[in-house]
Coordinates of C-alpha atoms in Angstrom, one line a residue:
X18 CA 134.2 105.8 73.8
X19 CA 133.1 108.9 75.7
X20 CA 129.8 110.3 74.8
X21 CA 127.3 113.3 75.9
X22 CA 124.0 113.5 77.1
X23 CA 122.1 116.7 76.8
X24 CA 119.0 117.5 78.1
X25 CA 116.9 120.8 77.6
X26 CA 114.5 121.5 80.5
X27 CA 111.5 123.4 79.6
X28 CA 109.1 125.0 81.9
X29 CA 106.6 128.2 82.1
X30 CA 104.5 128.5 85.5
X31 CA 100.9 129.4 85.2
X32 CA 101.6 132.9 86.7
X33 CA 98.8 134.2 89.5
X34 CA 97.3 137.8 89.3
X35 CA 97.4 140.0 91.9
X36 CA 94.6 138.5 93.8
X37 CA 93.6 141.2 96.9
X38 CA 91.3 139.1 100.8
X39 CA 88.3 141.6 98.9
X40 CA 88.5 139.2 96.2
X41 CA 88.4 135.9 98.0
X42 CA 84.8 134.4 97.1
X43 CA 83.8 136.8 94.6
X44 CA 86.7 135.8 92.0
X45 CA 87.6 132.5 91.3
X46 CA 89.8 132.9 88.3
X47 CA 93.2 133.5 89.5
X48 CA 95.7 133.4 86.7
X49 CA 97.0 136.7 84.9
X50 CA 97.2 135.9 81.2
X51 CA 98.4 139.3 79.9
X52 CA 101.4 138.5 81.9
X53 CA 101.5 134.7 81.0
X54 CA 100.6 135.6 77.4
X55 CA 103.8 138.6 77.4
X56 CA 106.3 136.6 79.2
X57 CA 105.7 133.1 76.7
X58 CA 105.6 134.6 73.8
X59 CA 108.6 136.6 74.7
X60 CA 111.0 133.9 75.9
X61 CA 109.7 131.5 72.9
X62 CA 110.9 134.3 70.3
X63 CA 114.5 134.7 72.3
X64 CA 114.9 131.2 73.3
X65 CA 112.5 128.1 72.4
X66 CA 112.3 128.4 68.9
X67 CA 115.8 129.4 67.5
X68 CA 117.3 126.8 70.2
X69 CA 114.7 124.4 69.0
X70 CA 115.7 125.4 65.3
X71 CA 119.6 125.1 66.2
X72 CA 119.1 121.1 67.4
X73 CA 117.0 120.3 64.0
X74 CA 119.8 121.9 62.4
X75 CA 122.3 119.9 64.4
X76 CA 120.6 116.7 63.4
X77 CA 120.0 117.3 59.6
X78 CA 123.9 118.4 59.6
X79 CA 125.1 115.2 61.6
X80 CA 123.0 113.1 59.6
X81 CA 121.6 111.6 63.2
X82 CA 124.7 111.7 64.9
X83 CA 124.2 114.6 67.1
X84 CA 121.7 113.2 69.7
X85 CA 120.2 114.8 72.7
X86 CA 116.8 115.0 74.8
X87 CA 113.8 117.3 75.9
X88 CA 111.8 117.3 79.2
X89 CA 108.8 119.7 79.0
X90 CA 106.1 120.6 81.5
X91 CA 101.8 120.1 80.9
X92 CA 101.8 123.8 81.6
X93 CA 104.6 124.8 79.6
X94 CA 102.9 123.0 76.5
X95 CA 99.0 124.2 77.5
X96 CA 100.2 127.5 77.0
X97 CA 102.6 127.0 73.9
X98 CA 99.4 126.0 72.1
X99 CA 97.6 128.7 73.0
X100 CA 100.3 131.3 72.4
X101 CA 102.7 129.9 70.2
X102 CA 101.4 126.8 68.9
X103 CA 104.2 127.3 66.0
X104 CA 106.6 126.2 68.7
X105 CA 105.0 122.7 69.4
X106 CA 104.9 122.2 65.6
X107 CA 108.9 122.2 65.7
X108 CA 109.0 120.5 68.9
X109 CA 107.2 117.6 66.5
X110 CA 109.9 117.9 64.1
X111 CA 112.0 117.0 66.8
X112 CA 110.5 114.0 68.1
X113 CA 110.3 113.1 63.9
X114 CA 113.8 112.8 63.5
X115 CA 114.4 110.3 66.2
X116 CA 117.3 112.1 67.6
X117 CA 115.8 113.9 69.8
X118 CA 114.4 111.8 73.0
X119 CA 110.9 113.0 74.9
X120 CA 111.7 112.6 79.0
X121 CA 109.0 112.7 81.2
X122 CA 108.3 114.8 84.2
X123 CA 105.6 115.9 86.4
X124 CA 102.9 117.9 84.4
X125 CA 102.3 120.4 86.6
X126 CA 106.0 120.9 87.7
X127 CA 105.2 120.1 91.5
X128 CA 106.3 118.6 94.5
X129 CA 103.8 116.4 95.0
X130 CA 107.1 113.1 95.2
X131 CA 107.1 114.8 98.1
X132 CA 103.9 114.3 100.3
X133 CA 101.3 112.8 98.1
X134 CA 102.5 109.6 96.0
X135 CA 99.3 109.1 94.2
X136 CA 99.2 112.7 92.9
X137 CA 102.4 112.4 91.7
X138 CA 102.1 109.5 89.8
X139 CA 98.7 110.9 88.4
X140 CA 100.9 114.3 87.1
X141 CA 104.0 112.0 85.3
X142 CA 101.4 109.7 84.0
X143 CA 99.5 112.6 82.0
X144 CA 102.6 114.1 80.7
X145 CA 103.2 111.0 79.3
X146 CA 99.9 110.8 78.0
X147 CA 99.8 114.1 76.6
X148 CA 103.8 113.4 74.5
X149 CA 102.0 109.8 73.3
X150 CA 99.0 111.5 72.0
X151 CA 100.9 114.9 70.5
X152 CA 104.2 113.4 69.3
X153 CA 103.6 109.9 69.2
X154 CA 106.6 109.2 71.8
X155 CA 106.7 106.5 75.3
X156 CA 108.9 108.3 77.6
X157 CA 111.3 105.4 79.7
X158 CA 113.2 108.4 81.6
X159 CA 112.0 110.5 84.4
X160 CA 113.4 113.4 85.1
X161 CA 111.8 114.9 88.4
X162 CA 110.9 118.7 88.4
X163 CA 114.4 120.4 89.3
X164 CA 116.3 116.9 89.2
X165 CA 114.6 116.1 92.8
X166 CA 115.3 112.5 93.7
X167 CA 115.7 109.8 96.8
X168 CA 115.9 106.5 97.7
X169 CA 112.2 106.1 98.7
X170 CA 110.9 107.4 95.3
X171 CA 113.0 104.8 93.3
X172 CA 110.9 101.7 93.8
X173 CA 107.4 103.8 92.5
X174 CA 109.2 105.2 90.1
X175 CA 110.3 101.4 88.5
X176 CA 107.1 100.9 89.0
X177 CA 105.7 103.4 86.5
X178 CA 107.6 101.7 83.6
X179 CA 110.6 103.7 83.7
X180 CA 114.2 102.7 83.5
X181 CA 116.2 106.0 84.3
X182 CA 115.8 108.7 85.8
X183 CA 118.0 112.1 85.9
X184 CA 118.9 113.6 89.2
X185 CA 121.4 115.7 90.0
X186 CA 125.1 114.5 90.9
X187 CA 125.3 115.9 94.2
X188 CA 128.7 116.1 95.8
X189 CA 127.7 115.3 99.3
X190 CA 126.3 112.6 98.1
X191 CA 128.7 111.5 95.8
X192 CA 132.0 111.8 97.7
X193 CA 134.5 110.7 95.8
X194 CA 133.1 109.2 93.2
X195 CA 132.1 110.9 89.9
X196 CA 128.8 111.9 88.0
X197 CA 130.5 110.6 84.9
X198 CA 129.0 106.9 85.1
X199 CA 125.9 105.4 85.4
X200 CA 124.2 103.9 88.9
X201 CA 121.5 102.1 89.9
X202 CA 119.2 103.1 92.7
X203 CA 119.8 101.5 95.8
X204 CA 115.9 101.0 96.9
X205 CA 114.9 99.8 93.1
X206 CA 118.4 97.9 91.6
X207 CA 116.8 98.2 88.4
X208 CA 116.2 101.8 88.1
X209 CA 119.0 103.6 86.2
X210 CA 120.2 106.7 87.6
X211 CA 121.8 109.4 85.6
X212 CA 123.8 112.1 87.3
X213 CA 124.4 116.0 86.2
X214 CA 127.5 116.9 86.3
X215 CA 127.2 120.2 87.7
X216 CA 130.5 122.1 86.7
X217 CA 130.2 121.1 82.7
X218 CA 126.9 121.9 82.8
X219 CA 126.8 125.4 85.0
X220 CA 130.1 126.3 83.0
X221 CA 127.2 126.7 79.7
X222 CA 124.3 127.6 81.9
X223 CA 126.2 130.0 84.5
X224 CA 129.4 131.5 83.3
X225 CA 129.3 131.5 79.3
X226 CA 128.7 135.3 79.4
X227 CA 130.9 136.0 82.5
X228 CA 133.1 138.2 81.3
X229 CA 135.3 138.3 84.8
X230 CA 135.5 134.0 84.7
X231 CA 139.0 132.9 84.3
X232 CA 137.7 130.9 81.1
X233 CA 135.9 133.6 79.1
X234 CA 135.6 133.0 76.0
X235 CA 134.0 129.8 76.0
X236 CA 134.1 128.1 73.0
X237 CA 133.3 125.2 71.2
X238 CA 136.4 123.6 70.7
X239 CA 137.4 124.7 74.4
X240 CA 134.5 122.6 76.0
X241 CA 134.8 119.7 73.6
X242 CA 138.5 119.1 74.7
X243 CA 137.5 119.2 78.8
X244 CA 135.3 116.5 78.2
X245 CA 137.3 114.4 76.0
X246 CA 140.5 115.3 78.5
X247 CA 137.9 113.0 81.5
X248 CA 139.4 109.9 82.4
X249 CA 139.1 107.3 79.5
X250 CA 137.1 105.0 81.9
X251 CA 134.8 107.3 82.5
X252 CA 132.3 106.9 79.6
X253 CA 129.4 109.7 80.0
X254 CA 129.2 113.3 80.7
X255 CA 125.5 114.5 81.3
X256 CA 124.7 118.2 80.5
X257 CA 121.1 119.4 81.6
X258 CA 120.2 122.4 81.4
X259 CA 117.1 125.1 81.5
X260 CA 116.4 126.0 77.6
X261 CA 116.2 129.3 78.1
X262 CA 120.1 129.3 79.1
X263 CA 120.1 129.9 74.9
X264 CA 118.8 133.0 73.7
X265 CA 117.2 134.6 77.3
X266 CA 119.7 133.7 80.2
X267 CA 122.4 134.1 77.4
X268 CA 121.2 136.3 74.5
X269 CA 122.1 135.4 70.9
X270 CA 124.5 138.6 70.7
X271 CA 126.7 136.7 72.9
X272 CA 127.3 133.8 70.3
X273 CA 125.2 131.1 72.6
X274 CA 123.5 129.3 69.7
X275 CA 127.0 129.6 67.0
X276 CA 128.9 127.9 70.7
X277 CA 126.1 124.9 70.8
X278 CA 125.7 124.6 66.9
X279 CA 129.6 124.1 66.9
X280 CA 129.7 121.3 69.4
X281 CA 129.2 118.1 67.1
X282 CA 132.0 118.8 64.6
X283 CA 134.6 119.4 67.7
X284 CA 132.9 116.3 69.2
X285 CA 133.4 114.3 65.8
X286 CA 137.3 115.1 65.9
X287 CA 137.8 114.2 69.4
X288 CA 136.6 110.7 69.3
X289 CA 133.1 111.8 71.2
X290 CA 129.7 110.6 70.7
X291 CA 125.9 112.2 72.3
X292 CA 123.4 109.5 72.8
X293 CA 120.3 110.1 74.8
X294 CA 119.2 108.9 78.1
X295 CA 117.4 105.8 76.7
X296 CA 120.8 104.9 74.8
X297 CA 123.3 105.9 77.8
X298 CA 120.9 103.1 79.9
X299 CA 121.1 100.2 77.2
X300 CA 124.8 100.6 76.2
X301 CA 126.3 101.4 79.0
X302 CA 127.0 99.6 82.4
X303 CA 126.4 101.0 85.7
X304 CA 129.5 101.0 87.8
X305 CA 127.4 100.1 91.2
X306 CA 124.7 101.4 93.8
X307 CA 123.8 104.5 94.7
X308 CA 121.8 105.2 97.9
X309 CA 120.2 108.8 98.1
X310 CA 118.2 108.8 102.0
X311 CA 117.3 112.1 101.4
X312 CA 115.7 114.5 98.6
X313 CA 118.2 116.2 96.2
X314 CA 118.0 119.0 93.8
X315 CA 119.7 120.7 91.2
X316 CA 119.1 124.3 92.5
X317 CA 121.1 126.2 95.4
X318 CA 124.6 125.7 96.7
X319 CA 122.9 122.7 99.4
X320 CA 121.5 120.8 96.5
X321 CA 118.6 119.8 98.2
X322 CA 114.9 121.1 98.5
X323 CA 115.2 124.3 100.8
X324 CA 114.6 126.9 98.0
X325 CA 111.2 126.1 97.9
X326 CA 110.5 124.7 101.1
X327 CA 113.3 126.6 103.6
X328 CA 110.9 129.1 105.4
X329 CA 107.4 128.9 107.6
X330 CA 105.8 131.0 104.8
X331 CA 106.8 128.1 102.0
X332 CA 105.6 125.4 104.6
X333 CA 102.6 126.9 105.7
X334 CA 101.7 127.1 102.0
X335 CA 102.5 123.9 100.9
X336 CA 100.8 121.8 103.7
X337 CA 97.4 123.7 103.7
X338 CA 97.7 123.0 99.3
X339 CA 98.2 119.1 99.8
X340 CA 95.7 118.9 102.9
X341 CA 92.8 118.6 100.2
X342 CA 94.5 117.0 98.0
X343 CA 92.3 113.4 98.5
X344 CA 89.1 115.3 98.7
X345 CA 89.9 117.2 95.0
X346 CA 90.4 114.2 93.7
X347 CA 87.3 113.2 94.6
X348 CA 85.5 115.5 93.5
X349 CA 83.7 115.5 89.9
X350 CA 84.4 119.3 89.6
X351 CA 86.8 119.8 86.3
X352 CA 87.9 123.3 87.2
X353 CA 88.6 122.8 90.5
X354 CA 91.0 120.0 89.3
X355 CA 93.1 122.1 87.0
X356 CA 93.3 124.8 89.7
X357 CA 94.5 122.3 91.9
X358 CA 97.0 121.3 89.2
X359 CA 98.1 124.7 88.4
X360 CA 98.3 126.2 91.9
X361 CA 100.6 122.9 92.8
X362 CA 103.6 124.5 90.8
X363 CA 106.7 125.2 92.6
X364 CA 107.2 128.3 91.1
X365 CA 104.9 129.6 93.4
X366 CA 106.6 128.3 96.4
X367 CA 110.6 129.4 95.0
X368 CA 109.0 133.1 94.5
X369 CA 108.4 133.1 99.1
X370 CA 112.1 132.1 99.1
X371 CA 114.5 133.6 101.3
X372 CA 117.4 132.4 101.3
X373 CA 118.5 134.1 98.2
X374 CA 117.4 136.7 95.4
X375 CA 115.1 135.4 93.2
X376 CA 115.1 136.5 89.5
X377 CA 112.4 136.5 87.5
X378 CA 109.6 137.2 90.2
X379 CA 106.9 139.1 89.6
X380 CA 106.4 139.9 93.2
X381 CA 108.6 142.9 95.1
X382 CA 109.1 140.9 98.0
X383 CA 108.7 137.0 99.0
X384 CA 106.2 138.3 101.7
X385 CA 104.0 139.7 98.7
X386 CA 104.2 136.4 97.1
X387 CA 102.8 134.8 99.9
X388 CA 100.2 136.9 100.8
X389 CA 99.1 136.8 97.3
X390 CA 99.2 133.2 97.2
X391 CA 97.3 132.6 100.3
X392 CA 94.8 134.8 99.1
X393 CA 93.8 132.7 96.1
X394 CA 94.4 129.5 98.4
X395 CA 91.6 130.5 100.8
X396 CA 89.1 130.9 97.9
X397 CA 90.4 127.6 96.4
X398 CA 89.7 125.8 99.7
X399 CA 86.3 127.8 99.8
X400 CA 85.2 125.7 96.8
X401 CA 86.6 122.5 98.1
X402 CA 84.6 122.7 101.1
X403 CA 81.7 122.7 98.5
X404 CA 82.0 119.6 97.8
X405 CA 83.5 118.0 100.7
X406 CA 83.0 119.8 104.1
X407 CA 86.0 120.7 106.3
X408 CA 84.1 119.9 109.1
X409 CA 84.5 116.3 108.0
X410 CA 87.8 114.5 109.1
X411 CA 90.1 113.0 107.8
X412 CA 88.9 109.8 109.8
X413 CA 85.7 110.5 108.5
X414 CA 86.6 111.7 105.0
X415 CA 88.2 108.1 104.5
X416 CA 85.4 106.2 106.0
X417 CA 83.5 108.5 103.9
X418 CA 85.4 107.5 100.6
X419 CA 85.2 104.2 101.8
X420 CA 81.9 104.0 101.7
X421 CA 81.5 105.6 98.4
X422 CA 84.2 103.4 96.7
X423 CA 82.3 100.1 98.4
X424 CA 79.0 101.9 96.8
X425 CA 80.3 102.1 93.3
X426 CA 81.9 98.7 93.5
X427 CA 78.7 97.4 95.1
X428 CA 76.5 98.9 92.0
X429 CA 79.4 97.7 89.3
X430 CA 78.5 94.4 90.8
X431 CA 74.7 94.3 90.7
X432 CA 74.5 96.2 87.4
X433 CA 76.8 92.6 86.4
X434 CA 74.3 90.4 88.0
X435 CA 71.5 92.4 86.5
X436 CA 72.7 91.9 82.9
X437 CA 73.5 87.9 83.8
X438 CA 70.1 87.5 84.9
X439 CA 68.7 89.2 81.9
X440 CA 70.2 86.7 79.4
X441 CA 69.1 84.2 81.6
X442 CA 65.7 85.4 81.2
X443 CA 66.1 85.9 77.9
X444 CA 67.1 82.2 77.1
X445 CA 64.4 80.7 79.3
X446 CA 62.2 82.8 76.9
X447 CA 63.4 81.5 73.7
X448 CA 63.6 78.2 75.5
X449 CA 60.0 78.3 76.0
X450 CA 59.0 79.4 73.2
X451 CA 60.8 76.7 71.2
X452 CA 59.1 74.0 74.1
X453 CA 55.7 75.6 73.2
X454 CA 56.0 75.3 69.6
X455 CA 57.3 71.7 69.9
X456 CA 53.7 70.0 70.8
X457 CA 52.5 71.4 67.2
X458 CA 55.6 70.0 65.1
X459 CA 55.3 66.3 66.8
X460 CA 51.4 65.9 66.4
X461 CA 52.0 64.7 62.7
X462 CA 54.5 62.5 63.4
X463 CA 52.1 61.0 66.2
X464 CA 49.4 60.5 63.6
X465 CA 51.9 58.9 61.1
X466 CA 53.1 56.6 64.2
X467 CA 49.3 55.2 63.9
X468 CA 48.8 54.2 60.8
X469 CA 51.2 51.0 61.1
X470 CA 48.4 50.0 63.9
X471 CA 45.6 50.3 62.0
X472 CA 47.1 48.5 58.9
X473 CA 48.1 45.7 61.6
X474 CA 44.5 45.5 63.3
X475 CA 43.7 45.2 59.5
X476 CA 45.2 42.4 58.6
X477 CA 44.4 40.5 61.9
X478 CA 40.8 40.2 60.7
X479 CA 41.2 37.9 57.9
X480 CA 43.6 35.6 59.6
X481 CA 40.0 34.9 62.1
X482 CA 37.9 34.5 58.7
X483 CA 40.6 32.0 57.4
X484 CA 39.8 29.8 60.2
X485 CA 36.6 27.8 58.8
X486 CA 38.5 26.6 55.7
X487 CA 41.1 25.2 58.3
X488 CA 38.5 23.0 59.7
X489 CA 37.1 22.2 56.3
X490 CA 40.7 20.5 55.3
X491 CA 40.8 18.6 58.8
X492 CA 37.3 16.8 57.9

């Protein structure tokens, strides 16, 4: 049987003011939360929570049927709770029904997979933390931040826990073979890889309100019947898409949320199911290997990562970010952490593109973007030099760290040997004590222990009186 999975991406930047060289050392706050707090609030109202209100509808109506799956950002949900928290309480709804599948991805929307290992594990491992400790939910999916993916990520990724992971079906990587199965990775057999398929899903995301498209309308029952029309053996079609596609991309004059609400009764006559990742990995068999050598996306015509990283400006940005990355880490400073987390996210980077128009920017030119950006970046590495010098190395930085680590593990150790020798001081204390107090309970017992002696010495002395009358009876 042919089945659906959808995911909803969801995503909000923490979104930079404009940050002037006069202001570099005298201003260390660097975020502009009028705009943050307008743009939120604004694309929660349009999008999040009647789309969020369509899927609990969806379930209630399919009585569990309808099944599908979210992937949300750590800065997405830090300011959801501070704007609209009401949003978050019907994202918990969600995770309640157990319909609706929790994905992970990297909490500050980054691309750390693709310099800094440790820092990306350290961002997917406290989005995880933060869906365990808000919905009660252990992601086992991945999905990257724009569906980036390749072979050398696979094997940390298995290592992590997870089991799947959603990338994008690329064609040049694919060939002739279709997104419509399931693969493993090549580097990391066990890892599960899921694959977008890009024309179903740009078909909602792109062209639903294209009135020139050869296929406007779309509708329900239209969509329905190109999936179910795939080739019987091919058992899964994976729609992911930006949740904003219903209700901003798309407004809700153009019959966006009626089009998704109608898809599970057109799915229930055709014979097709939607499962979510976790289910599409346990029921269904992967068809072989896929082997991915170098990093895919789901954005631009390439597919790949040149729409953040395609010009000097994006490069020279991103290298001098990550080039403190070790030394942040290090560092004890709690702001300066979260600055480092929020100033890692790639919208930053897509808004100094160039190789193509780039909606939603607040900046009137990539140039202004970066100039802005580096602006902020020098004070940020201002305050990291407080704490670790730049003058230091990274030879010395390391040995540095070294030391340090060898410190703390060389105290962990003598604080254990100190508390071991405590106790043992402590016993040979109660151990004397009891020795001292011994002497006092025995001397009864040694004056008991004499008596028998006396008594005997006692009864010697008659026997030596008895010895006359012995002689007596011999005469």
């Amino acid at each position: 049987m042919k089945a659906i999975c959808f995911n909803f991406e969801i995503h909000q930047p923490f979104r930079l003011k404009r940050y002037r060289f006069f202001d570099i050392g005298r201003d260390h706050y660097y975020y502009d939360d009028f705009l943050n707090d307008d743009i939120v609030e604004r694309v929660a109202r349009n999008s999040y929570i009647p789309a969020a209100e369509t899927l609990l509808r969806m379930v209630e109506a399919g009585q569990g049927r309808f099944r599908a799956s979210i992937a949300i950002s750590g800065t997405a949900f830090e300011q959801f709770e501070q704007y609209v928290p009401e949003f978050i309480d019907l994202l918990k709804k969600l995770a309640d029904t157990g319909c609706i599948e929790f994905v992970a991805q990297p909490y500050a929307y980054s691309l750390a997979c693709l310099t800094d290992p440790e820092e990306f594990q350290a961002q997917v491992m406290a989005t995880c933390s933060m869906l365990k400790n808000r919905f009660g939910v252990k992601p086992t999916v991945l999905r990257n931040t724009e569906l980036i993916y390749f072979d050398d990520l696979a094997p940390q990724i298995a290592a992590m826990g997870f089991k799947g992971v959603l990338t994008e079906g690329a064609k040049h990587i694919l060939g002739w073979k279709s997104p419509d199965y399931i693969y493993t990775a090549a580097s990391a057999p066990k890892l599960k890889l899921l694959l977008r398929n890009a024309k179903l899903s740009d078909d909602i995301a792109a062209r639903f309100g294209d009135s020139s498209w050869a296929e406007f309308p779309l509708t329900a029952d239209k969509y329905i019947d190109w999936i179910a029309s795939t080739p019987a053996e091919e058992q899964i079609v994976n729609i992911f898409l930006n949740m904003e596609v219903f209700g901003d991309l798309h407004p809700a004059t153009s019959g966006i949320f009626q089009f998704l609400e109608a898809l599970p009764r057109f799915a229930a006559e055709r014979g097709v199911d939607f499962v979510t990742p976790s289910e599409a990995i346990s029921k269904i068999k992967p068809v072989g290997e896929l082997s991915i050598m170098h990093p895919i996306s789901g954005a631009g015509e390439e597919r790949d990562t040149s729409l953040w990283l395609g010009n000097r400006l994006q490069n020279e940005a991103f290298e001098k970010l990550y080039s403190v990355a070790e030394r942040v880490r290090q560092c004890d400073n709690r702001r300066l952490k979260q600055d480092f987390e929020y100033l890692q996210t790639c919208d930053h980077l897509f808004y100094m593109g160039t190789k193509q128009a780039i909606p939603f920017s607040p900046y009137d030119t990539p140039f202004a973007a970066f100039t802005n950006y580096m602006n902020v970046l020098a004070d940020f590495l201002m305050r990291v030099e407080e704490e670790f010098p730049s003058k230091v190395d990274n030879e010395e930085l390391n040995s540095l760290l070294l030391t340090i680590s060898n410190q703390d593990a060389e105290i962990e150790s003598l604080n254990k040997e100190l508390t071991s020798m405590r106790k043992d001081i402590e016993q040979y204390n109660i151990e004397h004590r009891r020795r001292e107090a011994e002497p006092e309970a025995e001397a009864p017992k040694a004056t008991k222990a004499r008596k028998p002696k006396a008594e005997a010495a006692t009864d010697e002395k008659p026997k030596a009186k008895r010895k006359p009358a012995a002689k007596k009876a011999a005469k």
